[in-house]
Amino acid sequence: MKVSFKKASYGFVLAGVLVLAACNSAGSASSSGNDAPSASPSASASTPASPSASAGGGTDAAASPSASAPASESAPASAAPTKVSAEVAAEIKELMKLAKEGKAPGISYVAHDSLIDDVKKDWGKPDSDDMAGKGFYAVYSKHHAAFGYNKGSQLFDIRSSDAKLQKLTLLQIEQTLGKPSSTTKSGDDTIYVYETGNEFQLKFAIPKSTGKVDHISVFSKTGSFNNMAG
């Protein structure tokens, strides 16, 4: 009976050890099961990396705006002044050619040679005829013209305000004829003077308000002083 009791006791102890081992094993398994949920947030926390990856994958798309921005910003700097067209340049050169002869386009009278009496005979009474500056000025609005003449009736200034001339700008004039010989002011107008030779000047009157030609003047430097007395 004693021996069998001992065996039985040994059997109970062995069973207890096995049960304890099984419990430890279960505890360790349950503890590793607790780690899994804690790992999930960590993985989900790294999920926002996907936008960064998509930004990386979309780097070209993201870079496009920044790449195009400098191009648009540099556009004004690279824009060169508009070059005068061949047609406009030819028109301005023709003005200079006529001015060397004392003429303005579309007007048959000649500065220094023609008389105001000839104009009045052909065109009739002017809209206004008053003393101004170095002589008298007769204005013909219908013809977009005005004539300066001295007391001897000699024309010394022929002006034209034709609509075609009023499209010209200083930039176009300077690109064709170069810089003016001199400039003067007359109210809001700046007068740009080009010497054509010993006798005549070609003048462009440009108001500050428009930046375009108001009228041109073919001016005889000697005619304005001749026959003023008497």
PDB file of N, CA and C in Angstrom, residues 30-70:
ATOM      1  N   SER A  30      -1.221  33.272 -25.578  1.00  0.00           N
ATOM      2  CA  SER A  30      -2.140  34.396 -25.481  1.00  0.00           C
ATOM      3  C   SER A  30      -1.376  35.684 -25.478  1.00  0.00           C
ATOM      4  N   SER A  31      -0.153  35.703 -24.897  1.00  0.00           N
ATOM      5  CA  SER A  31       0.644  36.924 -24.879  1.00  0.00           C
ATOM      6  C   SER A  31       1.101  37.278 -26.280  1.00  0.00           C
ATOM      7  N   SER A  32       1.479  36.265 -27.108  1.00  0.00           N
ATOM      8  CA  SER A  32       1.851  36.565 -28.488  1.00  0.00           C
ATOM      9  C   SER A  32       0.640  37.017 -29.263  1.00  0.00           C
ATOM     10  N   GLY A  33      -0.553  36.564 -28.915  1.00  0.00           N
ATOM     11  CA  GLY A  33      -1.783  37.031 -29.550  1.00  0.00           C
ATOM     12  C   GLY A  33      -2.037  38.471 -29.231  1.00  0.00           C
ATOM     13  N   ASN A  34      -1.605  38.983 -28.057  1.00  0.00           N
ATOM     14  CA  ASN A  34      -1.794  40.390 -27.699  1.00  0.00           C
ATOM     15  C   ASN A  34      -0.900  41.294 -28.521  1.00  0.00           C
ATOM     16  N   ASP A  35       0.260  40.753 -28.967  1.00  0.00           N
ATOM     17  CA  ASP A  35       1.193  41.578 -29.753  1.00  0.00           C
ATOM     18  C   ASP A  35       0.603  41.907 -31.119  1.00  0.00           C
ATOM     19  N   ALA A  36      -0.180  41.028 -31.681  1.00  0.00           N
ATOM     20  CA  ALA A  36      -0.696  41.225 -33.028  1.00  0.00           C
ATOM     21  C   ALA A  36      -1.536  42.476 -33.153  1.00  0.00           C
ATOM     22  N   PRO A  37      -2.513  42.733 -32.258  1.00  0.00           N
ATOM     23  CA  PRO A  37      -3.281  43.966 -32.380  1.00  0.00           C
ATOM     24  C   PRO A  37      -2.404  45.187 -32.287  1.00  0.00           C
ATOM     25  N   SER A  38      -1.390  45.161 -31.397  1.00  0.00           N
ATOM     26  CA  SER A  38      -0.549  46.341 -31.258  1.00  0.00           C
ATOM     27  C   SER A  38       0.260  46.563 -32.522  1.00  0.00           C
ATOM     28  N   ALA A  39       0.552  45.511 -33.290  1.00  0.00           N
ATOM     29  CA  ALA A  39       1.312  45.674 -34.527  1.00  0.00           C
ATOM     30  C   ALA A  39       0.448  46.306 -35.609  1.00  0.00           C
ATOM     31  N   SER A  40      -0.858  46.077 -35.599  1.00  0.00           N
ATOM     32  CA  SER A  40      -1.741  46.601 -36.627  1.00  0.00           C
ATOM     33  C   SER A  40      -1.733  48.121 -36.683  1.00  0.00           C
ATOM     34  N   PRO A  41      -1.925  48.859 -35.557  1.00  0.00           N
ATOM     35  CA  PRO A  41      -1.873  50.319 -35.620  1.00  0.00           C
ATOM     36  C   PRO A  41      -0.565  50.802 -36.190  1.00  0.00           C
ATOM     37  N   SER A  42       0.514  50.126 -35.810  1.00  0.00           N
ATOM     38  CA  SER A  42       1.811  50.527 -36.315  1.00  0.00           C
ATOM     39  C   SER A  42       1.837  50.415 -37.831  1.00  0.00           C
ATOM     40  N   ALA A  43       1.244  49.382 -38.361  1.00  0.00           N
ATOM     41  CA  ALA A  43       1.200  49.225 -39.821  1.00  0.00           C
ATOM     42  C   ALA A  43       0.283  50.272 -40.427  1.00  0.00           C
ATOM     43  N   SER A  44      -0.861  50.508 -39.739  1.00  0.00           N
ATOM     44  CA  SER A  44      -1.762  51.507 -40.277  1.00  0.00           C
ATOM     45  C   SER A  44      -1.155  52.888 -40.162  1.00  0.00           C
ATOM     46  N   ALA A  45      -0.307  53.076 -39.151  1.00  0.00           N
ATOM     47  CA  ALA A  45       0.355  54.361 -39.012  1.00  0.00           C
ATOM     48  C   ALA A  45       1.276  54.608 -40.180  1.00  0.00           C
ATOM     49  N   SER A  46       1.828  53.534 -40.725  1.00  0.00           N
ATOM     50  CA  SER A  46       2.723  53.724 -41.865  1.00  0.00           C
ATOM     51  C   SER A  46       1.955  53.868 -43.168  1.00  0.00           C
ATOM     52  N   THR A  47       0.631  53.660 -43.120  1.00  0.00           N
ATOM     53  CA  THR A  47      -0.183  53.769 -44.325  1.00  0.00           C
ATOM     54  C   THR A  47      -0.115  55.137 -44.972  1.00  0.00           C
ATOM     55  N   PRO A  48      -0.093  56.250 -44.192  1.00  0.00           N
ATOM     56  CA  PRO A  48       0.015  57.555 -44.828  1.00  0.00           C
ATOM     57  C   PRO A  48       1.228  57.682 -45.716  1.00  0.00           C
ATOM     58  N   ALA A  49       2.167  56.757 -45.595  1.00  0.00           N
ATOM     59  CA  ALA A  49       3.311  56.804 -46.501  1.00  0.00           C
ATOM     60  C   ALA A  49       2.878  56.620 -47.934  1.00  0.00           C
ATOM     61  N   SER A  50       1.708  56.027 -48.168  1.00  0.00           N
ATOM     62  CA  SER A  50       1.268  55.824 -49.537  1.00  0.00           C
ATOM     63  C   SER A  50       1.032  57.134 -50.275  1.00  0.00           C
ATOM     64  N   PRO A  51       0.448  58.217 -49.646  1.00  0.00           N
ATOM     65  CA  PRO A  51       0.392  59.488 -50.356  1.00  0.00           C
ATOM     66  C   PRO A  51       1.773  59.966 -50.732  1.00  0.00           C
ATOM     67  N   SER A  52       2.723  59.788 -49.804  1.00  0.00           N
ATOM     68  CA  SER A  52       4.082  60.192 -50.117  1.00  0.00           C
ATOM     69  C   SER A  52       4.605  59.392 -51.277  1.00  0.00           C
ATOM     70  N   ALA A  53       4.234  58.097 -51.302  1.00  0.00           N
ATOM     71  CA  ALA A  53       4.651  57.284 -52.434  1.00  0.00           C
ATOM     72  C   ALA A  53       3.958  57.764 -53.692  1.00  0.00           C
ATOM     73  N   SER A  54       2.655  58.108 -53.547  1.00  0.00           N
ATOM     74  CA  SER A  54       1.930  58.581 -54.720  1.00  0.00           C
ATOM     75  C   SER A  54       2.487  59.920 -55.145  1.00  0.00           C
ATOM     76  N   ALA A  55       2.932  60.752 -54.182  1.00  0.00           N
ATOM     77  CA  ALA A  55       3.558  62.016 -54.554  1.00  0.00           C
ATOM     78  C   ALA A  55       4.839  61.733 -55.274  1.00  0.00           C
ATOM     79  N   GLY A  56       5.555  60.688 -54.776  1.00  0.00           N
ATOM     80  CA  GLY A  56       6.783  60.328 -55.462  1.00  0.00           C
ATOM     81  C   GLY A  56       6.472  59.790 -56.836  1.00  0.00           C
ATOM     82  N   GLY A  57       5.419  58.929 -56.897  1.00  0.00           N
ATOM     83  CA  GLY A  57       5.048  58.383 -58.188  1.00  0.00           C
ATOM     84  C   GLY A  57       4.514  59.460 -59.086  1.00  0.00           C
ATOM     85  N   GLY A  58       3.882  60.470 -58.454  1.00  0.00           N
ATOM     86  CA  GLY A  58       3.349  61.580 -59.247  1.00  0.00           C
ATOM     87  C   GLY A  58       4.292  62.751 -59.264  1.00  0.00           C
ATOM     88  N   THR A  59       5.575  62.523 -59.057  1.00  0.00           N
ATOM     89  CA  THR A  59       6.537  63.616 -59.012  1.00  0.00           C
ATOM     90  C   THR A  59       6.508  64.422 -60.294  1.00  0.00           C
ATOM     91  N   ASP A  60       6.407  63.709 -61.408  1.00  0.00           N
ATOM     92  CA  ASP A  60       6.387  64.436 -62.677  1.00  0.00           C
ATOM     93  C   ASP A  60       5.187  65.360 -62.743  1.00  0.00           C
ATOM     94  N   ALA A  61       4.022  64.836 -62.276  1.00  0.00           N
ATOM     95  CA  ALA A  61       2.819  65.669 -62.315  1.00  0.00           C
ATOM     96  C   ALA A  61       2.964  66.840 -61.385  1.00  0.00           C
ATOM     97  N   ALA A  62       3.524  66.587 -60.193  1.00  0.00           N
ATOM     98  CA  ALA A  62       3.683  67.679 -59.239  1.00  0.00           C
ATOM     99  C   ALA A  62       4.706  68.666 -59.735  1.00  0.00           C
ATOM    100  N   ALA A  63       5.726  68.161 -60.426  1.00  0.00           N
ATOM    101  CA  ALA A  63       6.793  69.044 -60.891  1.00  0.00           C
ATOM    102  C   ALA A  63       6.347  69.886 -62.064  1.00  0.00           C
ATOM    103  N   SER A  64       5.340  69.405 -62.799  1.00  0.00           N
ATOM    104  CA  SER A  64       4.904  70.133 -63.991  1.00  0.00           C
ATOM    105  C   SER A  64       4.555  71.578 -63.714  1.00  0.00           C
ATOM    106  N   PRO A  65       3.688  71.845 -62.676  1.00  0.00           N
ATOM    107  CA  PRO A  65       3.361  73.251 -62.423  1.00  0.00           C
ATOM    108  C   PRO A  65       4.583  74.072 -62.107  1.00  0.00           C
ATOM    109  N   SER A  66       5.498  73.513 -61.237  1.00  0.00           N
ATOM    110  CA  SER A  66       6.662  74.293 -60.868  1.00  0.00           C
ATOM    111  C   SER A  66       7.580  74.477 -62.060  1.00  0.00           C
ATOM    112  N   ALA A  67       7.581  73.512 -62.973  1.00  0.00           N
ATOM    113  CA  ALA A  67       8.423  73.650 -64.154  1.00  0.00           C
ATOM    114  C   ALA A  67       7.846  74.673 -65.112  1.00  0.00           C
ATOM    115  N   SER A  68       6.511  74.696 -65.213  1.00  0.00           N
ATOM    116  CA  SER A  68       5.896  75.627 -66.139  1.00  0.00           C
ATOM    117  C   SER A  68       5.889  77.039 -65.600  1.00  0.00           C
ATOM    118  N   ALA A  69       5.921  77.171 -64.261  1.00  0.00           N
ATOM    119  CA  ALA A  69       5.860  78.508 -63.660  1.00  0.00           C
ATOM    120  C   ALA A  69       7.007  79.385 -64.110  1.00  0.00           C
ATOM    121  N   PRO A  70       8.291  78.884 -64.033  1.00  0.00           N
ATOM    122  CA  PRO A  70       9.381  79.750 -64.479  1.00  0.00           C
ATOM    123  C   PRO A  70       9.223  80.155 -65.929  1.00  0.00           C
TER     124      PRO A  70
END
